[in-house]
């Protein structure tokens, strides 16, 4: 069985946004509190973290998961990367460096910025290519590139589950990974798409094309009120909220 823990489903500023007095930021609802996008994928005893932004320490403590087999970085934006220093703790927990999978095109940049973590052996960098299949224990993670504005992010597929945070369009070579899925978690920053992110109208187009069984929206900004958007969804599409767990 595959389990996905949603550590966060918020966009780069999180929700609430500092200094914002919109209805979503002022909302008391826990469904409208969003830390930065991050998940843990578990299968049997294997646990892999995907992305580690500003909130990662709090997110890991909230999840109660203190054992990880690896971490995957989807792309170099700070809201996915900037908590990398917190992953040092797994060296102390496990007595060995955590394996972090990083795309080859950004590996030199990450290595230069966080040299002290890799040089000291606190983390182990594993360089991957865009279409790499990663095996962690017995779980296979198929990576594929997604267009995210001017850069690329990694999509991740495990069996019939796909995670696509931070994506604006899908290249022809990556489309095959989106067919025949049971659960697809996909970027939905707002109702309208932006240069870097899909919005709800694009998600609807993709759902029509790829026909996933169930779709969950992530990376949502404060322009999305959980209680409002959920009333506009067909039964097979739903917004995520932090702490939600998916089993498949
Ligand atoms: Zn706001
Ligand atoms: Zn991004």
mmCIF file of C-alpha atoms and ligand atoms in Angstrom:
data_model
loop_
_atom_site.group_PDB
_atom_site.id
_atom_site.type_symbol
_atom_site.label_atom_id
_atom_site.label_comp_id
_atom_site.label_asym_id
_atom_site.label_seq_id
_atom_site.Cartn_x
_atom_site.Cartn_y
_atom_site.Cartn_z
ATOM 1 C CA UNK A 1 0.000 0.000 0.000
ATOM 2 C CA UNK A 2 1.108 3.489 -0.842
ATOM 3 C CA UNK A 3 0.446 6.331 1.568
ATOM 4 C CA UNK A 4 0.953 10.027 0.882
ATOM 5 C CA UNK A 5 1.128 12.506 3.759
ATOM 6 C CA UNK A 6 0.439 16.074 2.799
ATOM 7 C CA UNK A 7 2.901 18.141 4.834
ATOM 8 C CA UNK A 8 1.915 21.313 3.037
ATOM 9 C CA UNK A 9 -0.145 22.424 0.050
ATOM 10 C CA UNK A 10 0.523 26.163 -0.011
ATOM 11 C CA UNK A 11 2.189 28.328 -2.643
ATOM 12 C CA UNK A 12 5.448 30.220 -2.120
ATOM 13 C CA UNK A 13 4.172 32.760 0.433
ATOM 14 C CA UNK A 14 2.107 30.199 2.338
ATOM 15 C CA UNK A 15 -1.355 30.951 3.712
ATOM 16 C CA UNK A 16 -1.925 33.224 5.565
ATOM 17 C CA UNK A 17 0.328 35.683 3.776
ATOM 18 C CA UNK A 18 2.170 38.083 6.100
ATOM 19 C CA UNK A 19 0.336 41.408 6.242
ATOM 20 C CA UNK A 20 -2.630 40.301 4.123
ATOM 21 C CA UNK A 21 -6.139 40.954 5.362
ATOM 22 C CA UNK A 22 -8.081 39.023 2.702
ATOM 23 C CA UNK A 23 -10.859 36.688 3.859
ATOM 24 C CA UNK A 24 -8.773 33.543 3.334
ATOM 25 C CA UNK A 25 -5.780 34.891 5.266
ATOM 26 C CA UNK A 26 -8.098 35.998 8.062
ATOM 27 C CA UNK A 27 -10.108 32.766 8.010
ATOM 28 C CA UNK A 28 -10.186 30.677 11.204
ATOM 29 C CA UNK A 29 -10.622 27.477 9.225
ATOM 30 C CA UNK A 30 -7.726 24.992 9.500
ATOM 31 C CA UNK A 31 -8.463 24.094 5.870
ATOM 32 C CA UNK A 32 -7.266 27.565 4.880
ATOM 33 C CA UNK A 33 -3.887 27.305 6.659
ATOM 34 C CA UNK A 34 -1.259 26.149 4.189
ATOM 35 C CA UNK A 35 2.440 25.533 4.733
ATOM 36 C CA UNK A 36 4.689 25.278 1.677
ATOM 37 C CA UNK A 37 4.133 22.320 -0.669
ATOM 38 C CA UNK A 38 5.765 19.123 0.524
ATOM 39 C CA UNK A 39 4.762 15.470 0.892
ATOM 40 C CA UNK A 40 6.037 12.189 2.302
ATOM 41 C CA UNK A 41 5.456 9.087 0.217
ATOM 42 C CA UNK A 42 5.450 5.807 2.152
ATOM 43 C CA UNK A 43 5.351 2.253 0.932
ATOM 44 C CA UNK A 44 5.881 -0.593 3.393
ATOM 45 C CA UNK A 45 8.811 0.616 5.522
ATOM 46 C CA UNK A 46 10.126 3.078 2.919
ATOM 47 C CA UNK A 47 9.570 6.798 3.442
ATOM 48 C CA UNK A 48 10.641 9.478 0.997
ATOM 49 C CA UNK A 49 10.264 13.206 1.494
ATOM 50 C CA UNK A 50 9.515 15.349 -1.536
ATOM 51 C CA UNK A 51 10.696 18.964 -1.124
ATOM 52 C CA UNK A 52 11.870 20.751 1.996
ATOM 53 C CA UNK A 53 11.059 24.442 2.055
ATOM 54 C CA UNK A 54 10.897 27.091 4.758
ATOM 55 C CA UNK A 55 8.456 25.130 6.957
ATOM 56 C CA UNK A 56 10.045 21.693 6.862
ATOM 57 C CA UNK A 57 10.992 21.363 10.537
ATOM 58 C CA UNK A 58 7.474 22.174 11.696
ATOM 59 C CA UNK A 59 6.022 19.934 8.970
ATOM 60 C CA UNK A 60 8.101 16.917 9.950
ATOM 61 C CA UNK A 61 7.218 17.366 13.602
ATOM 62 C CA UNK A 62 3.521 17.691 12.704
ATOM 63 C CA UNK A 63 3.698 14.497 10.625
ATOM 64 C CA UNK A 64 5.282 12.459 13.434
ATOM 65 C CA UNK A 65 7.597 10.866 10.845
ATOM 66 C CA UNK A 66 11.171 10.830 12.089
ATOM 67 C CA UNK A 67 12.620 8.185 9.852
ATOM 68 C CA UNK A 68 13.305 8.918 6.179
ATOM 69 C CA UNK A 69 15.029 6.800 3.558
ATOM 70 C CA UNK A 70 15.612 9.630 1.091
ATOM 71 C CA UNK A 71 14.484 13.048 -0.070
ATOM 72 C CA UNK A 72 13.770 14.277 -3.583
ATOM 73 C CA UNK A 73 14.055 17.927 -4.616
ATOM 74 C CA UNK A 74 11.612 18.781 -7.405
ATOM 75 C CA UNK A 75 13.311 22.085 -8.312
ATOM 76 C CA UNK A 76 15.494 24.862 -6.992
ATOM 77 C CA UNK A 77 12.903 27.453 -5.903
ATOM 78 C CA UNK A 78 13.443 28.530 -2.293
ATOM 79 C CA UNK A 79 10.011 27.429 -1.074
ATOM 80 C CA UNK A 80 10.997 23.844 -1.959
ATOM 81 C CA UNK A 81 14.689 23.929 -1.067
ATOM 82 C CA UNK A 82 15.424 26.390 1.703
ATOM 83 C CA UNK A 83 14.840 23.947 4.584
ATOM 84 C CA UNK A 84 17.625 21.625 3.394
ATOM 85 C CA UNK A 85 19.692 22.522 6.452
ATOM 86 C CA UNK A 86 17.031 20.899 8.675
ATOM 87 C CA UNK A 87 17.662 17.547 6.987
ATOM 88 C CA UNK A 88 20.980 17.343 8.858
ATOM 89 C CA UNK A 89 18.981 15.956 11.758
ATOM 90 C CA UNK A 90 18.588 12.620 9.967
ATOM 91 C CA UNK A 91 22.336 12.134 10.169
ATOM 92 C CA UNK A 92 21.997 12.207 13.939
ATOM 93 C CA UNK A 93 18.877 10.002 13.911
ATOM 94 C CA UNK A 94 20.137 7.366 11.464
ATOM 95 C CA UNK A 95 23.892 7.675 12.002
ATOM 96 C CA UNK A 96 24.388 8.109 8.244
ATOM 97 C CA UNK A 97 23.737 10.897 5.735
ATOM 98 C CA UNK A 98 20.286 11.183 4.194
ATOM 99 C CA UNK A 99 20.262 10.530 0.440
ATOM 100 C CA UNK A 100 19.001 13.589 -1.408
ATOM 101 C CA UNK A 101 18.119 13.223 -5.094
ATOM 102 C CA UNK A 102 18.815 16.331 -7.145
ATOM 103 C CA UNK A 103 18.461 16.961 -10.866
ATOM 104 C CA UNK A 104 21.806 17.144 -12.709
ATOM 105 C CA UNK A 105 21.104 20.562 -14.243
ATOM 106 C CA UNK A 106 20.815 22.221 -10.805
ATOM 107 C CA UNK A 107 23.184 19.996 -8.807
ATOM 108 C CA UNK A 108 26.254 22.311 -9.169
ATOM 109 C CA UNK A 109 24.225 25.286 -7.946
ATOM 110 C CA UNK A 110 22.853 23.398 -4.934
ATOM 111 C CA UNK A 111 26.262 21.936 -4.146
ATOM 112 C CA UNK A 112 27.892 25.364 -4.221
ATOM 113 C CA UNK A 113 25.227 26.940 -2.018
ATOM 114 C CA UNK A 114 25.126 24.125 0.563
ATOM 115 C CA UNK A 115 28.681 22.814 0.219
ATOM 116 C CA UNK A 116 29.085 22.511 4.008
ATOM 117 C CA UNK A 117 26.260 19.948 4.207
ATOM 118 C CA UNK A 118 27.659 17.694 1.493
ATOM 119 C CA UNK A 119 31.371 18.154 2.217
ATOM 120 C CA UNK A 120 30.893 17.272 5.864
ATOM 121 C CA UNK A 121 28.928 14.131 4.996
ATOM 122 C CA UNK A 122 25.751 15.285 6.744
ATOM 123 C CA UNK A 123 23.799 14.819 3.488
ATOM 124 C CA UNK A 124 24.555 12.707 0.439
ATOM 125 C CA UNK A 125 23.818 14.193 -2.959
ATOM 126 C CA UNK A 126 22.546 11.752 -5.572
ATOM 127 C CA UNK A 127 22.485 13.313 -9.023
ATOM 128 C CA UNK A 128 19.631 12.214 -11.269
ATOM 129 C CA UNK A 129 18.544 12.899 -14.827
ATOM 130 C CA UNK A 130 15.109 14.058 -15.908
ATOM 131 C CA UNK A 131 13.716 10.658 -16.777
ATOM 132 C CA UNK A 132 15.509 8.644 -14.114
ATOM 133 C CA UNK A 133 13.962 5.754 -12.287
ATOM 134 C CA UNK A 134 15.052 5.850 -8.639
ATOM 135 C CA UNK A 135 14.840 2.765 -6.482
ATOM 136 C CA UNK A 136 14.638 3.336 -2.735
ATOM 137 C CA UNK A 137 14.523 -0.048 -1.004
ATOM 138 C CA UNK A 138 11.836 -1.746 -3.096
ATOM 139 C CA UNK A 139 9.900 1.356 -4.132
ATOM 140 C CA UNK A 140 10.448 2.704 -7.632
ATOM 141 C CA UNK A 141 10.091 6.434 -8.268
ATOM 142 C CA UNK A 142 9.868 7.412 -11.928
ATOM 143 C CA UNK A 143 10.958 11.005 -12.471
ATOM 144 C CA UNK A 144 9.893 13.091 -15.442
ATOM 145 C CA UNK A 145 10.420 16.763 -16.358
ATOM 146 C CA UNK A 146 7.654 19.331 -16.184
ATOM 147 C CA UNK A 147 7.697 22.899 -17.506
ATOM 148 C CA UNK A 148 7.542 25.410 -14.646
ATOM 149 C CA UNK A 149 7.726 28.838 -16.319
ATOM 150 C CA UNK A 150 11.318 29.339 -17.426
ATOM 151 C CA UNK A 151 12.672 26.322 -15.506
ATOM 152 C CA UNK A 152 11.905 22.647 -15.130
ATOM 153 C CA UNK A 153 10.512 20.827 -12.127
ATOM 154 C CA UNK A 154 10.414 17.080 -11.572
ATOM 155 C CA UNK A 155 7.160 15.206 -11.699
ATOM 156 C CA UNK A 156 7.208 11.941 -9.713
ATOM 157 C CA UNK A 157 5.282 8.773 -10.469
ATOM 158 C CA UNK A 158 5.034 5.714 -8.188
ATOM 159 C CA UNK A 159 2.791 3.010 -9.587
ATOM 160 C CA UNK A 160 -0.553 4.765 -10.227
ATOM 161 C CA UNK A 161 0.188 7.854 -8.154
ATOM 162 C CA UNK A 162 1.644 11.069 -9.636
ATOM 163 C CA UNK A 163 2.834 14.229 -7.896
ATOM 164 C CA UNK A 164 3.042 17.404 -10.002
ATOM 165 C CA UNK A 165 3.611 20.446 -7.837
ATOM 166 C CA UNK A 166 4.810 23.608 -9.586
ATOM 167 C CA UNK A 167 3.947 22.979 -13.218
ATOM 168 C CA UNK A 168 2.716 25.309 -15.955
ATOM 169 C CA UNK A 169 2.692 22.946 -18.911
ATOM 170 C CA UNK A 170 3.490 19.372 -19.845
ATOM 171 C CA UNK A 171 5.860 18.478 -22.665
ATOM 172 C CA UNK A 172 4.947 15.741 -25.128
ATOM 173 C CA UNK A 173 7.702 13.437 -23.799
ATOM 174 C CA UNK A 174 6.305 13.626 -20.262
ATOM 175 C CA UNK A 175 2.650 13.107 -21.101
ATOM 176 C CA UNK A 176 2.830 9.318 -20.977
ATOM 177 C CA UNK A 177 3.455 9.470 -17.214
ATOM 178 C CA UNK A 178 0.116 11.176 -16.674
ATOM 179 C CA UNK A 179 -2.121 8.567 -18.230
ATOM 180 C CA UNK A 180 -3.674 5.692 -16.275
ATOM 181 C CA UNK A 181 -3.366 7.176 -12.825
ATOM 182 C CA UNK A 182 -5.471 6.531 -9.740
ATOM 183 C CA UNK A 183 -4.409 9.698 -7.916
ATOM 184 C CA UNK A 184 -2.829 12.839 -9.343
ATOM 185 C CA UNK A 185 -1.775 15.705 -7.091
ATOM 186 C CA UNK A 186 -1.406 18.770 -9.273
ATOM 187 C CA UNK A 187 -0.466 22.444 -9.017
ATOM 188 C CA UNK A 188 -3.432 24.833 -8.809
ATOM 189 C CA UNK A 189 -2.092 28.161 -7.629
ATOM 190 C CA UNK A 190 -5.254 30.121 -8.367
ATOM 191 C CA UNK A 191 -8.403 29.975 -10.469
ATOM 192 C CA UNK A 192 -6.436 31.383 -13.408
ATOM 193 C CA UNK A 193 -3.069 30.048 -14.558
ATOM 194 C CA UNK A 194 0.106 32.135 -14.354
ATOM 195 C CA UNK A 195 3.368 31.935 -16.319
ATOM 196 C CA UNK A 196 4.820 29.547 -13.747
ATOM 197 C CA UNK A 197 1.778 27.709 -12.435
ATOM 198 C CA UNK A 198 -1.374 25.951 -13.518
ATOM 199 C CA UNK A 199 -4.653 27.402 -12.340
ATOM 200 C CA UNK A 200 -8.012 25.673 -12.094
ATOM 201 C CA UNK A 201 -8.957 26.188 -15.767
ATOM 202 C CA UNK A 202 -5.756 24.413 -16.875
ATOM 203 C CA UNK A 203 -6.280 21.617 -14.347
ATOM 204 C CA UNK A 204 -9.746 21.046 -15.843
ATOM 205 C CA UNK A 205 -8.216 20.822 -19.364
ATOM 206 C CA UNK A 206 -5.604 18.318 -18.162
ATOM 207 C CA UNK A 207 -8.180 16.234 -16.319
ATOM 208 C CA UNK A 208 -10.211 15.972 -19.520
ATOM 209 C CA UNK A 209 -7.129 14.876 -21.437
ATOM 210 C CA UNK A 210 -5.383 12.499 -19.005
ATOM 211 C CA UNK A 211 -8.509 11.202 -17.227
ATOM 212 C CA UNK A 212 -7.045 10.491 -13.766
ATOM 213 C CA UNK A 213 -9.429 8.700 -11.383
ATOM 214 C CA UNK A 214 -8.939 11.218 -8.577
ATOM 215 C CA UNK A 215 -7.291 14.651 -8.583
ATOM 216 C CA UNK A 216 -6.096 16.695 -5.614
ATOM 217 C CA UNK A 217 -5.120 20.351 -5.915
ATOM 218 C CA UNK A 218 -1.928 21.599 -4.265
ATOM 219 C CA UNK A 219 0.313 24.680 -4.175
ATOM 220 C CA UNK A 220 -2.758 26.854 -3.562
ATOM 221 C CA UNK A 221 -2.382 30.563 -2.850
ATOM 222 C CA UNK A 222 -4.561 32.736 -0.629
ATOM 223 C CA UNK A 223 -6.779 33.407 -3.663
ATOM 224 C CA UNK A 224 -8.322 29.994 -3.066
ATOM 225 C CA UNK A 225 -10.792 29.532 -0.227
ATOM 226 C CA UNK A 226 -11.025 25.806 0.549
ATOM 227 C CA UNK A 227 -14.710 25.982 1.439
ATOM 228 C CA UNK A 228 -15.564 27.922 -1.713
ATOM 229 C CA UNK A 229 -13.540 25.985 -4.292
ATOM 230 C CA UNK A 230 -14.766 22.624 -3.013
ATOM 231 C CA UNK A 231 -18.336 23.586 -3.956
ATOM 232 C CA UNK A 232 -17.250 24.137 -7.582
ATOM 233 C CA UNK A 233 -15.560 20.749 -7.993
ATOM 234 C CA UNK A 234 -16.837 17.605 -9.674
ATOM 235 C CA UNK A 235 -16.688 14.610 -7.289
ATOM 236 C CA UNK A 236 -13.305 13.362 -8.556
ATOM 237 C CA UNK A 237 -11.451 16.660 -7.925
ATOM 238 C CA UNK A 238 -10.760 18.089 -4.468
ATOM 239 C CA UNK A 239 -8.515 20.704 -2.884
ATOM 240 C CA UNK A 240 -5.925 19.383 -0.445
ATOM 241 C CA UNK A 241 -5.355 20.565 3.080
ATOM 242 C CA UNK A 242 -2.282 20.232 5.295
ATOM 243 C CA UNK A 243 -2.223 16.986 7.264
ATOM 244 C CA UNK A 244 -4.433 15.099 4.790
ATOM 245 C CA UNK A 245 -3.434 11.508 4.033
ATOM 246 C CA UNK A 246 -4.070 9.619 0.833
ATOM 247 C CA UNK A 247 -4.012 5.808 0.747
ATOM 248 C CA UNK A 248 -3.905 3.840 -2.454
HETATM 249 ZN ZN1 LIG B 1 -4.567 36.969 1.803
HETATM 250 ZN ZN1 LIG B 2 8.598 26.671 -8.054
#
